[in-house]
PDB file of C-alpha atoms in Angstrom:
ATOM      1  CA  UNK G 135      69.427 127.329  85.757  1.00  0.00           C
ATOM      2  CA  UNK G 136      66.365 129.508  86.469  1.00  0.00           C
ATOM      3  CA  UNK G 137      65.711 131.560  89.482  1.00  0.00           C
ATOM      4  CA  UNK G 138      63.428 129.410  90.985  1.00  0.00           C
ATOM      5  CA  UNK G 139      66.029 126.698  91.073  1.00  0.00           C
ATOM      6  CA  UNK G 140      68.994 128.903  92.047  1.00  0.00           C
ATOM      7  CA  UNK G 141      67.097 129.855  95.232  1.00  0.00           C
ATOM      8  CA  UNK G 142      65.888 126.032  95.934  1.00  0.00           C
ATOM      9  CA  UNK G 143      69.530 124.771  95.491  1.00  0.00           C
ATOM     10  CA  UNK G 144      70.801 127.726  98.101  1.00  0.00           C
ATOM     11  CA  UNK G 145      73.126 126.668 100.626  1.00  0.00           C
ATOM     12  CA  UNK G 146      73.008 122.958  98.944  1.00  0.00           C
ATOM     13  CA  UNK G 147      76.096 121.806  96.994  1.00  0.00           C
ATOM     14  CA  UNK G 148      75.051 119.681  93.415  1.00  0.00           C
ATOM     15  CA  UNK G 149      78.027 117.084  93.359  1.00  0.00           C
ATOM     16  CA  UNK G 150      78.486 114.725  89.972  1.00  0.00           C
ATOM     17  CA  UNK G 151      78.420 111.339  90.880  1.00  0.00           C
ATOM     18  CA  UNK G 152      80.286 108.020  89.719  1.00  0.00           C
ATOM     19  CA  UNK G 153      81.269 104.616  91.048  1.00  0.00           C
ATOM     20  CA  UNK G 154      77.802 103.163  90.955  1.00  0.00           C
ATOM     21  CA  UNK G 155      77.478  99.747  91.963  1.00  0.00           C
ATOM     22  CA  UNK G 156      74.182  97.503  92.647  1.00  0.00           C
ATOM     23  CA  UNK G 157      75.310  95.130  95.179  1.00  0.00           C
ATOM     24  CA  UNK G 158      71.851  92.959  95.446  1.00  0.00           C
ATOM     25  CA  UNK G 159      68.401  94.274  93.240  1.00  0.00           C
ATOM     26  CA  UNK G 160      67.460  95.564  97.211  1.00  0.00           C
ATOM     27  CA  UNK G 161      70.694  97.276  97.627  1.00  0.00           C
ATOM     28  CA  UNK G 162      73.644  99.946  95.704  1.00  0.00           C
ATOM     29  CA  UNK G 163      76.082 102.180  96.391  1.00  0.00           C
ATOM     30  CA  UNK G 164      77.945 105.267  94.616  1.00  0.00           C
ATOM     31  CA  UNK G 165      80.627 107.720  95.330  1.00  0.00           C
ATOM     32  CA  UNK G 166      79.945 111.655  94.934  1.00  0.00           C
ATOM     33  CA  UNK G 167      82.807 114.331  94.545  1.00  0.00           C
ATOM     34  CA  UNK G 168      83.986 115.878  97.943  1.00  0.00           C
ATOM     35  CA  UNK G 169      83.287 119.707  97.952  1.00  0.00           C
ATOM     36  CA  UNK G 170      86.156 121.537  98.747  1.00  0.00           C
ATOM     37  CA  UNK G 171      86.411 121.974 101.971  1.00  0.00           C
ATOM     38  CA  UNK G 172      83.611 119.974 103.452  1.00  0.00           C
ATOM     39  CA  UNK G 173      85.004 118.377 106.775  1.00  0.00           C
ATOM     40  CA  UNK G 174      82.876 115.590 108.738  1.00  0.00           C
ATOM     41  CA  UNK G 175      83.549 112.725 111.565  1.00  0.00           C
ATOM     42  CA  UNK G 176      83.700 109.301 110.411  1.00  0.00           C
ATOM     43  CA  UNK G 177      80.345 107.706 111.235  1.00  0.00           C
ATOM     44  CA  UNK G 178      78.178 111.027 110.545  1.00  0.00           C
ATOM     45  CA  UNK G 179      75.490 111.724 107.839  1.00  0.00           C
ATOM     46  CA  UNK G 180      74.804 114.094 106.070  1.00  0.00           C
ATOM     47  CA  UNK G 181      71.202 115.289 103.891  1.00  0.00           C
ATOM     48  CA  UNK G 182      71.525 114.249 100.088  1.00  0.00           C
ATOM     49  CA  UNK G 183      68.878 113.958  97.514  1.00  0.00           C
ATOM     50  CA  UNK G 184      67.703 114.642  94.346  1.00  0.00           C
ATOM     51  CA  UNK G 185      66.287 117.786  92.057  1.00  0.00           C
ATOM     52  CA  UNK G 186      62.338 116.872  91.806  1.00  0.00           C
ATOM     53  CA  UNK G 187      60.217 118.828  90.282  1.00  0.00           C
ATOM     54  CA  UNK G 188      62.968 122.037  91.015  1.00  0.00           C
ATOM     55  CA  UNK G 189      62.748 121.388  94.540  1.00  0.00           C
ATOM     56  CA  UNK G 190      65.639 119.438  96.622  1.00  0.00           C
ATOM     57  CA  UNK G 191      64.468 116.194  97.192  1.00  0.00           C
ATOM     58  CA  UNK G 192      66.547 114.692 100.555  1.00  0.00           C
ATOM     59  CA  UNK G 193      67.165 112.007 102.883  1.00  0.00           C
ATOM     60  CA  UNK G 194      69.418 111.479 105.846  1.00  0.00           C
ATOM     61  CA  UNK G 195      72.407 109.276 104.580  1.00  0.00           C
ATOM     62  CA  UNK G 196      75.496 107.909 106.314  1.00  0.00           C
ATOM     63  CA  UNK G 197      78.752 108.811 104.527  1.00  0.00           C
ATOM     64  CA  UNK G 198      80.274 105.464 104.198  1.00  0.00           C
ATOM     65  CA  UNK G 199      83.757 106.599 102.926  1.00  0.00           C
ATOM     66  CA  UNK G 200      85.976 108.034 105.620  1.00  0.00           C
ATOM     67  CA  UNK G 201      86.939 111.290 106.958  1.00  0.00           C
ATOM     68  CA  UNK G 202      90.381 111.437 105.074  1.00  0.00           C
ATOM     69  CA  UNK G 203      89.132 109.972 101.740  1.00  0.00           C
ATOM     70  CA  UNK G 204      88.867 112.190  98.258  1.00  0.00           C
ATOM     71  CA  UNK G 205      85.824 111.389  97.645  1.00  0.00           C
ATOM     72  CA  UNK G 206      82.427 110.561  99.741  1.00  0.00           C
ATOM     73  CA  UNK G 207      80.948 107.072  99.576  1.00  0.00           C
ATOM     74  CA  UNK G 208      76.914 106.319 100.076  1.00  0.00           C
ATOM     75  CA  UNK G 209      75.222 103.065 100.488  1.00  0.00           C
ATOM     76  CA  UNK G 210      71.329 102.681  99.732  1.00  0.00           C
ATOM     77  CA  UNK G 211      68.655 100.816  99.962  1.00  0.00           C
ATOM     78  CA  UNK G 212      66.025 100.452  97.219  1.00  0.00           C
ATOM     79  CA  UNK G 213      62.680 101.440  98.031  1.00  0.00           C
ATOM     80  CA  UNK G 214      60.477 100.833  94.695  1.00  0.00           C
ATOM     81  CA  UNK G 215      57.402 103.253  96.148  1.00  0.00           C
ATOM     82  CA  UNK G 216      60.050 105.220  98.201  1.00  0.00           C
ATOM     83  CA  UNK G 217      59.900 109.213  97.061  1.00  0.00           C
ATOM     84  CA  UNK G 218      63.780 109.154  97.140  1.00  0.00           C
ATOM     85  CA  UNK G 219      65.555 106.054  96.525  1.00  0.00           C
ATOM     86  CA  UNK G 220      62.562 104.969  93.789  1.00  0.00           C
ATOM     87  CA  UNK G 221      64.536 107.774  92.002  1.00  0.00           C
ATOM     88  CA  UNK G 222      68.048 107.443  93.626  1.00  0.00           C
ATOM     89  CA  UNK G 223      68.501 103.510  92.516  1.00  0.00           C
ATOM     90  CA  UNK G 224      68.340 104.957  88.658  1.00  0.00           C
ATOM     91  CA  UNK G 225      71.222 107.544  88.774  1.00  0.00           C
ATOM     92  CA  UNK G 226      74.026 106.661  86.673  1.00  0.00           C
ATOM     93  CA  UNK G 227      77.655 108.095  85.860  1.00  0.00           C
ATOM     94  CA  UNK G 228      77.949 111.891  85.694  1.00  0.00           C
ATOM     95  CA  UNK G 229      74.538 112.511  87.342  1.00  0.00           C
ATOM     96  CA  UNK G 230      74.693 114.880  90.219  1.00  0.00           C
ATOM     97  CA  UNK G 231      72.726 114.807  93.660  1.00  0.00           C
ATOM     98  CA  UNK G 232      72.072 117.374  95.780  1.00  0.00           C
ATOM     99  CA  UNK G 233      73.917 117.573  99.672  1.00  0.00           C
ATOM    100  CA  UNK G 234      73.239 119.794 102.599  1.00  0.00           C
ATOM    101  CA  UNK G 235      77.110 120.335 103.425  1.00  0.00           C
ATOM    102  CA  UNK G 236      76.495 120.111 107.591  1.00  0.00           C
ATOM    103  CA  UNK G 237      77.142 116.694 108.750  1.00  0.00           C
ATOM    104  CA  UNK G 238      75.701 115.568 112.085  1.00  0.00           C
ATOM    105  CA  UNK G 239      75.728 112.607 113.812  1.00  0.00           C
ATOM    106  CA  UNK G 240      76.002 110.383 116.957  1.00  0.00           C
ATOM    107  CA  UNK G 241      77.966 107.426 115.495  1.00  0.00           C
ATOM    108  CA  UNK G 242      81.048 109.522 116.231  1.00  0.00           C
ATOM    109  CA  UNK G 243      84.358 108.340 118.741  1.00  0.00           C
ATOM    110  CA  UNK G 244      83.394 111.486 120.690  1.00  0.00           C
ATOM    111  CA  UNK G 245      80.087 110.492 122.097  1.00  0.00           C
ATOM    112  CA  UNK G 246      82.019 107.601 123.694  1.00  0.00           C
ATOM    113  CA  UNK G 247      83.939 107.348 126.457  1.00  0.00           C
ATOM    114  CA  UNK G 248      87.474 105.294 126.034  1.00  0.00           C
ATOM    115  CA  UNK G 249      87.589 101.513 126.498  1.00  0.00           C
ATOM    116  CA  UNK G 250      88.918  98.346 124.869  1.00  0.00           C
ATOM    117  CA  UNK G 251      86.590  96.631 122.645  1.00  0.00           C
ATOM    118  CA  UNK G 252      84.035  98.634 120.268  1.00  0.00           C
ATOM    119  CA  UNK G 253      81.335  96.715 119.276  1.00  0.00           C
ATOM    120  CA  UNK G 254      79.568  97.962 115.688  1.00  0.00           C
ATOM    121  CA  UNK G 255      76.199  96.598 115.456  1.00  0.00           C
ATOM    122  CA  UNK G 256      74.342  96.817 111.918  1.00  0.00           C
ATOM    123  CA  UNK G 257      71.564  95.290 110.068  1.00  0.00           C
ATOM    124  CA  UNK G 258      71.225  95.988 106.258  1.00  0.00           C
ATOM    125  CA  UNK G 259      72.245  99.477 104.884  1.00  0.00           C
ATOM    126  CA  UNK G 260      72.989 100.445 109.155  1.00  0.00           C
ATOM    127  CA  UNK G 261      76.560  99.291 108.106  1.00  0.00           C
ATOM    128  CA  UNK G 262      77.110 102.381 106.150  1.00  0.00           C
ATOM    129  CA  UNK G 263      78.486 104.594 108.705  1.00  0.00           C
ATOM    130  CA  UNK G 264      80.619 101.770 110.091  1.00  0.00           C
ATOM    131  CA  UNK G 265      82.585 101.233 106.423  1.00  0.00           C
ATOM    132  CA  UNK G 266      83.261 104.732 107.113  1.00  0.00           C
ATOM    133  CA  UNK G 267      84.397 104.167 111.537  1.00  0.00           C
ATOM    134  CA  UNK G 268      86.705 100.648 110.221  1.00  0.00           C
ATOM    135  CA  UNK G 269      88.201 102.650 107.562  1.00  0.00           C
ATOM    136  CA  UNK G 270      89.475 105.670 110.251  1.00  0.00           C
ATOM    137  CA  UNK G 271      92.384 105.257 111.470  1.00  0.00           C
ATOM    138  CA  UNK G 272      91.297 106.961 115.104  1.00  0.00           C
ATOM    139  CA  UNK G 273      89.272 104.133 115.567  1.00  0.00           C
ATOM    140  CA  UNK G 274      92.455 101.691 115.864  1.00  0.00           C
ATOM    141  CA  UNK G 275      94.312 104.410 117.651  1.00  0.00           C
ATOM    142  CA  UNK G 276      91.034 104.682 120.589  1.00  0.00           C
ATOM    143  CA  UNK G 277      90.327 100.945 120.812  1.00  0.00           C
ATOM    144  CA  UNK G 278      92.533  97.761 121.758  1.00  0.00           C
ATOM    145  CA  UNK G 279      89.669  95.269 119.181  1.00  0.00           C
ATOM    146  CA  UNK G 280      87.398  96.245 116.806  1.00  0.00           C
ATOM    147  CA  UNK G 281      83.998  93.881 116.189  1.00  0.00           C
ATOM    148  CA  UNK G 282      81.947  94.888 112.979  1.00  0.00           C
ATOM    149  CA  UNK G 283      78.556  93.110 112.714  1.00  0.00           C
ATOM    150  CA  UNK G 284      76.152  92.952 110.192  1.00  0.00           C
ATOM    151  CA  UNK G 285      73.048  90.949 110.169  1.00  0.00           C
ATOM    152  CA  UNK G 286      71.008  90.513 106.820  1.00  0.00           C
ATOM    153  CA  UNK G 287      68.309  88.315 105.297  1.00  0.00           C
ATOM    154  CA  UNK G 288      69.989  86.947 103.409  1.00  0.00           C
ATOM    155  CA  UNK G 289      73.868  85.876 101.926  1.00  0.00           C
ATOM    156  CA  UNK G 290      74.197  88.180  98.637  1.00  0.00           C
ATOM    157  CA  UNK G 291      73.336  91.447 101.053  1.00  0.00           C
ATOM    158  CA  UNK G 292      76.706  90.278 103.086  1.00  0.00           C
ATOM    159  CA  UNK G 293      78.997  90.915 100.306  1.00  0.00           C
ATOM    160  CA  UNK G 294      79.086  95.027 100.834  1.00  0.00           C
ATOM    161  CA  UNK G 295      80.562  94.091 104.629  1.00  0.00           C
ATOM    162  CA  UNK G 296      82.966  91.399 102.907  1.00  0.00           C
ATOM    163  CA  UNK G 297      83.752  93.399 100.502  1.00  0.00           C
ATOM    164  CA  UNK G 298      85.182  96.217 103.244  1.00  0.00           C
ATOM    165  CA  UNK G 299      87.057  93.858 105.281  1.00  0.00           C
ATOM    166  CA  UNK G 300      88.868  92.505 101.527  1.00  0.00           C
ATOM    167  CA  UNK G 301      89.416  96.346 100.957  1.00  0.00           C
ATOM    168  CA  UNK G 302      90.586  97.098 104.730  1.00  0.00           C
ATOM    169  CA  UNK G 303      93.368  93.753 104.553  1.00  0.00           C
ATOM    170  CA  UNK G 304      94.489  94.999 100.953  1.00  0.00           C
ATOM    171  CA  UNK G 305      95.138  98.740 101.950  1.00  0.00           C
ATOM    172  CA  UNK G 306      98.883  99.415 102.406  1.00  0.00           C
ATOM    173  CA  UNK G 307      98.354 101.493 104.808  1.00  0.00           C
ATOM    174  CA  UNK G 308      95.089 100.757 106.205  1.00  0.00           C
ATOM    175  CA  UNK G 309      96.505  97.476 107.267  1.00  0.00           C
ATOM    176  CA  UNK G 310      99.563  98.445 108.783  1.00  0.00           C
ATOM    177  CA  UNK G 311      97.566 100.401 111.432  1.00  0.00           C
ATOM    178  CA  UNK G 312      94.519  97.596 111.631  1.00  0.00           C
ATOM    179  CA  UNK G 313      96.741  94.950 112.214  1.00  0.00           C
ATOM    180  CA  UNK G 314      94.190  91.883 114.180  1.00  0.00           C
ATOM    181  CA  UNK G 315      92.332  94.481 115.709  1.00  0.00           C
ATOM    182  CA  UNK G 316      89.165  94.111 113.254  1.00  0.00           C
ATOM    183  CA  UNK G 317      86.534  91.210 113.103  1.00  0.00           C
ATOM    184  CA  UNK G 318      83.507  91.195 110.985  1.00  0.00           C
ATOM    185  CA  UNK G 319      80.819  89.074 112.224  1.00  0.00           C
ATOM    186  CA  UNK G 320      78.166  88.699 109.364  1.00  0.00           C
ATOM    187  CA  UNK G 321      74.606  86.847 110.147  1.00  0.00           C
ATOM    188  CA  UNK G 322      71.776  86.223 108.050  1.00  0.00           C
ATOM    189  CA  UNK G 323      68.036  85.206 109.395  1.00  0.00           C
ATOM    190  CA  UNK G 324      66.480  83.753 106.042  1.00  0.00           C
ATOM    191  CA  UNK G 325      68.715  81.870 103.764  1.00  0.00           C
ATOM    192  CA  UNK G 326      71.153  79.351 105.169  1.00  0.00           C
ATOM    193  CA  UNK G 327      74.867  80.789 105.871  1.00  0.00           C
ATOM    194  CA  UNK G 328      77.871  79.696 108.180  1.00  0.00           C
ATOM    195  CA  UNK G 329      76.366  81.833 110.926  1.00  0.00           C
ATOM    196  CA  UNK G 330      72.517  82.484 111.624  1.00  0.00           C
ATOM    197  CA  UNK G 331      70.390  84.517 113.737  1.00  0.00           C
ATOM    198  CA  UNK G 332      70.216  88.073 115.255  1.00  0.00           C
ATOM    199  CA  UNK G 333      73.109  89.472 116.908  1.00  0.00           C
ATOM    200  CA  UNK G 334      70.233  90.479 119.461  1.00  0.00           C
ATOM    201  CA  UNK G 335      69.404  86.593 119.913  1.00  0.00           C
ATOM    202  CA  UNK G 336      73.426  85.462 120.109  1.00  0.00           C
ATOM    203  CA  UNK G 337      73.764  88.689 122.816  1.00  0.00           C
ATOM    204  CA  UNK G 338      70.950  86.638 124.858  1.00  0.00           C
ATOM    205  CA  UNK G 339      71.840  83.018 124.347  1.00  0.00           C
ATOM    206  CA  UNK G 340      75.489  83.429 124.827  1.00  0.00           C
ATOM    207  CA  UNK G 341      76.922  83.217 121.510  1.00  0.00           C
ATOM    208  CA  UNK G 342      77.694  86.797 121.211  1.00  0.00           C
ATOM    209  CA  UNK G 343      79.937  86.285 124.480  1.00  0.00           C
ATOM    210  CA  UNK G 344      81.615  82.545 122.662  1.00  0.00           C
ATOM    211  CA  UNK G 345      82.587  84.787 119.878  1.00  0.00           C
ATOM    212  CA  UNK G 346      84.361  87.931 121.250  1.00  0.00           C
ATOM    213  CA  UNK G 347      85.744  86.078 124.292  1.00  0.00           C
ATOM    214  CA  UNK G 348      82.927  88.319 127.134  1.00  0.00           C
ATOM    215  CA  UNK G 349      79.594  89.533 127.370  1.00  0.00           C
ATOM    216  CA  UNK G 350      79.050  93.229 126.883  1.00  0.00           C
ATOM    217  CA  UNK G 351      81.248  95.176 129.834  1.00  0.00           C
ATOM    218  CA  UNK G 352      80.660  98.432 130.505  1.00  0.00           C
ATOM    219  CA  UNK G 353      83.615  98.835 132.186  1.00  0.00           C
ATOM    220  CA  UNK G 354      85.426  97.699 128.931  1.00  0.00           C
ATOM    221  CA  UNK G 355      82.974  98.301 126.052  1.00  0.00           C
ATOM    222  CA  UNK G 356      81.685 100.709 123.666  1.00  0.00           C
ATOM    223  CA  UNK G 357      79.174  99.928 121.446  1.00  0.00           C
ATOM    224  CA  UNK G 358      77.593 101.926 117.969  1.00  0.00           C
ATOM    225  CA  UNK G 359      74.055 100.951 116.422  1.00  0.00           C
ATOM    226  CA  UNK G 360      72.377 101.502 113.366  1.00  0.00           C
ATOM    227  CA  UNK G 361      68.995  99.379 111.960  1.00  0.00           C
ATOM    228  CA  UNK G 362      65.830  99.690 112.000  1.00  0.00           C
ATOM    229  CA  UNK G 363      64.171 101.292 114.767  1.00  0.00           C
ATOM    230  CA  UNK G 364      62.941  97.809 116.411  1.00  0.00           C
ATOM    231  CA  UNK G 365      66.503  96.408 115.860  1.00  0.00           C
ATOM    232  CA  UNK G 366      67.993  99.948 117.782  1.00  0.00           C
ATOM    233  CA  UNK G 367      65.184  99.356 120.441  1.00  0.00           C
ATOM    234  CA  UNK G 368      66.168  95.792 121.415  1.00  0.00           C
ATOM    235  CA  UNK G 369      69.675  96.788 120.884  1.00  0.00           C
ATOM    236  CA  UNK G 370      69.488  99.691 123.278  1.00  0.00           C
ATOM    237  CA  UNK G 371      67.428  97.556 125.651  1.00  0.00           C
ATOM    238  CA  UNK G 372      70.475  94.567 126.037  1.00  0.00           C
ATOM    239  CA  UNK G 373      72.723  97.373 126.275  1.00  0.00           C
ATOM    240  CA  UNK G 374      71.356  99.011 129.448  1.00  0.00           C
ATOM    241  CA  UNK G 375      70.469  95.796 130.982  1.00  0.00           C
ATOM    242  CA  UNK G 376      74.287  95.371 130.929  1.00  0.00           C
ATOM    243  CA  UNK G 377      74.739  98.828 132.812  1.00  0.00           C
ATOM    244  CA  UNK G 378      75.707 100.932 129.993  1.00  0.00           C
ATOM    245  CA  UNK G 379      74.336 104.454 129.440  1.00  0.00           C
ATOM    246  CA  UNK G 380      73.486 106.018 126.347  1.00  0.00           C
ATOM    247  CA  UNK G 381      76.175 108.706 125.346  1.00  0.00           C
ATOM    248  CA  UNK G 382      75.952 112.007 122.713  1.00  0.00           C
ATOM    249  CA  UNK G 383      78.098 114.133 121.492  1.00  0.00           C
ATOM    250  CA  UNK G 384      77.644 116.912 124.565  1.00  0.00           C
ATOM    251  CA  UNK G 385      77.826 113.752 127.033  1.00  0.00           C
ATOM    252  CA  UNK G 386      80.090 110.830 126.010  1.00  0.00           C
ATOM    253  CA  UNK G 387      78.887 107.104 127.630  1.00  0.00           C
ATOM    254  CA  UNK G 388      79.101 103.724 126.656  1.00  0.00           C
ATOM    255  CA  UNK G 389      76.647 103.069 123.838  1.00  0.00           C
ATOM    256  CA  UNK G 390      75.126 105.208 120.752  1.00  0.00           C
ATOM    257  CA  UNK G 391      72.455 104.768 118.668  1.00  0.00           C
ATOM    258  CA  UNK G 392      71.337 106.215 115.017  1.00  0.00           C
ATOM    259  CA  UNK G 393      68.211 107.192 114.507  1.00  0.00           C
ATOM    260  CA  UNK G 394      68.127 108.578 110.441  1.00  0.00           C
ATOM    261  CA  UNK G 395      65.674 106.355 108.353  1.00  0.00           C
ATOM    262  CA  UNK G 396      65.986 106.728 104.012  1.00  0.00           C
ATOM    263  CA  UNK G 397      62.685 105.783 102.052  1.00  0.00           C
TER     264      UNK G 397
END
């Protein structure tokens, strides 16, 4: 490694990576090795990337494993024209990518205040921090029920979510401490599935409030978002038309958003 390249990579950690899976040709996911000692909260992100041209190429990513697991989990998007992920979608076994070891993040249990449900709401690749929050066993520990969401174009991009709650009601030990306190609510808005539509539309139309049993409550509810930033816009609207404020991690409240884009 020349000098150049030593200095670029200062501070970073280069991490081989394995467990690469494409999920949809719009959508994979891979696990890296967990540098020693590299502590995070589930639902946080952290800066990963590529060597381009000797220069760290990175992108904020949820870490979609969680905070107890050997190894750290990330779930992409492809982006064809996209200076990262154009690149990122071709890695294969034994490659390494670059990571900023300083997670940050709102989607954390400590920028909300306690309460009994915790709703999860996701579109696309915005579930990624969530397979890490489902996976925690804090999250059973803070909250009485559990509603995961995930809204998608269409079917095949479902099957990462399904695929978590199959892993979550398998686990040993995971499932012990989950018990019936986790729902997955999974939407599509192109091709045809057993439930259509926005989670945005069912919160205004009622059907969000037929399926969990209430409306949103801030005197009962917490609620995490990550999407797009038109989805987290009308998200965040509904949520402080039903009273809630937005919390962080210096002041806790009753909804969060996440606001870290990949390209």
């Amino acid at each position: 490694m020349n000098e150049v390249v030593e200095k670029a990579l200062r501070g970073m950690a280069l991490l081989p990576v394995s467990n690469i899976r494409h999920w949809t040709d719009r959508t994979f996911s891979f696990s890296a090795e967990r540098p020693a000692g590299f502590r995070f909260r589930s639902g946080e992100f952290a800066m990963i990337g590529l060597m381009v041209e000797g220069k760290p190429l990175l992108r904020a990513y949820s870490i979609a494993s969680p905070s107890w697991a050997e190894h750290l989990e990330f779930y992409s998007i492809k982006v064809d024209d996209g200076p990262l992920t154009s690149r990122l979608q071709s890695i294969q076994e034994g490659d390494q990518i670059v990571m900023r070891p300083k997670p940050v993040g709102t989607l954390v249990h400590d920028a909300l205040l306690p309460a009994k449900r915790l709703f999860l709401f996701s579109t696309g690749t915005g579930i990624a921090p969530f397979a890490s929050v489902i996976r925690d066993p804090d999250t059973y520990e803070r909250f009485e029920e559990v509603v995961l969401t995930q809204t998608c174009r269409d079917v095949g991009e479902l099957d990462y979510g399904h695929a978590l709650m199959k892993e979550v009601r398998e686990d040993e030990l995971l499932r012990e401490v989950v018990g019936d306190k986790l729902r997955f609510l999974a939407t599509t808005t192109r091709q045809p599935s057993e439930l259509m539509g926005r989670m945005t539309d069912w919160i205004r139309d009622g059907r969000f409030a037929e399926a969990t049993g209430a409306p949103l409550n801030p005197e009962t509810d917490r609620v995490m978002i990550c999407g797009s930033m038109a989805m987290l816009q009308d998200h965040k609207a509904l949520c402080e038309a039903a009273g809630m404020l937005e919390g962080s991690n210096s002041e806790p409240g009753h909804f969060v958003i996440e606001k870290a884009f990949v390209d």
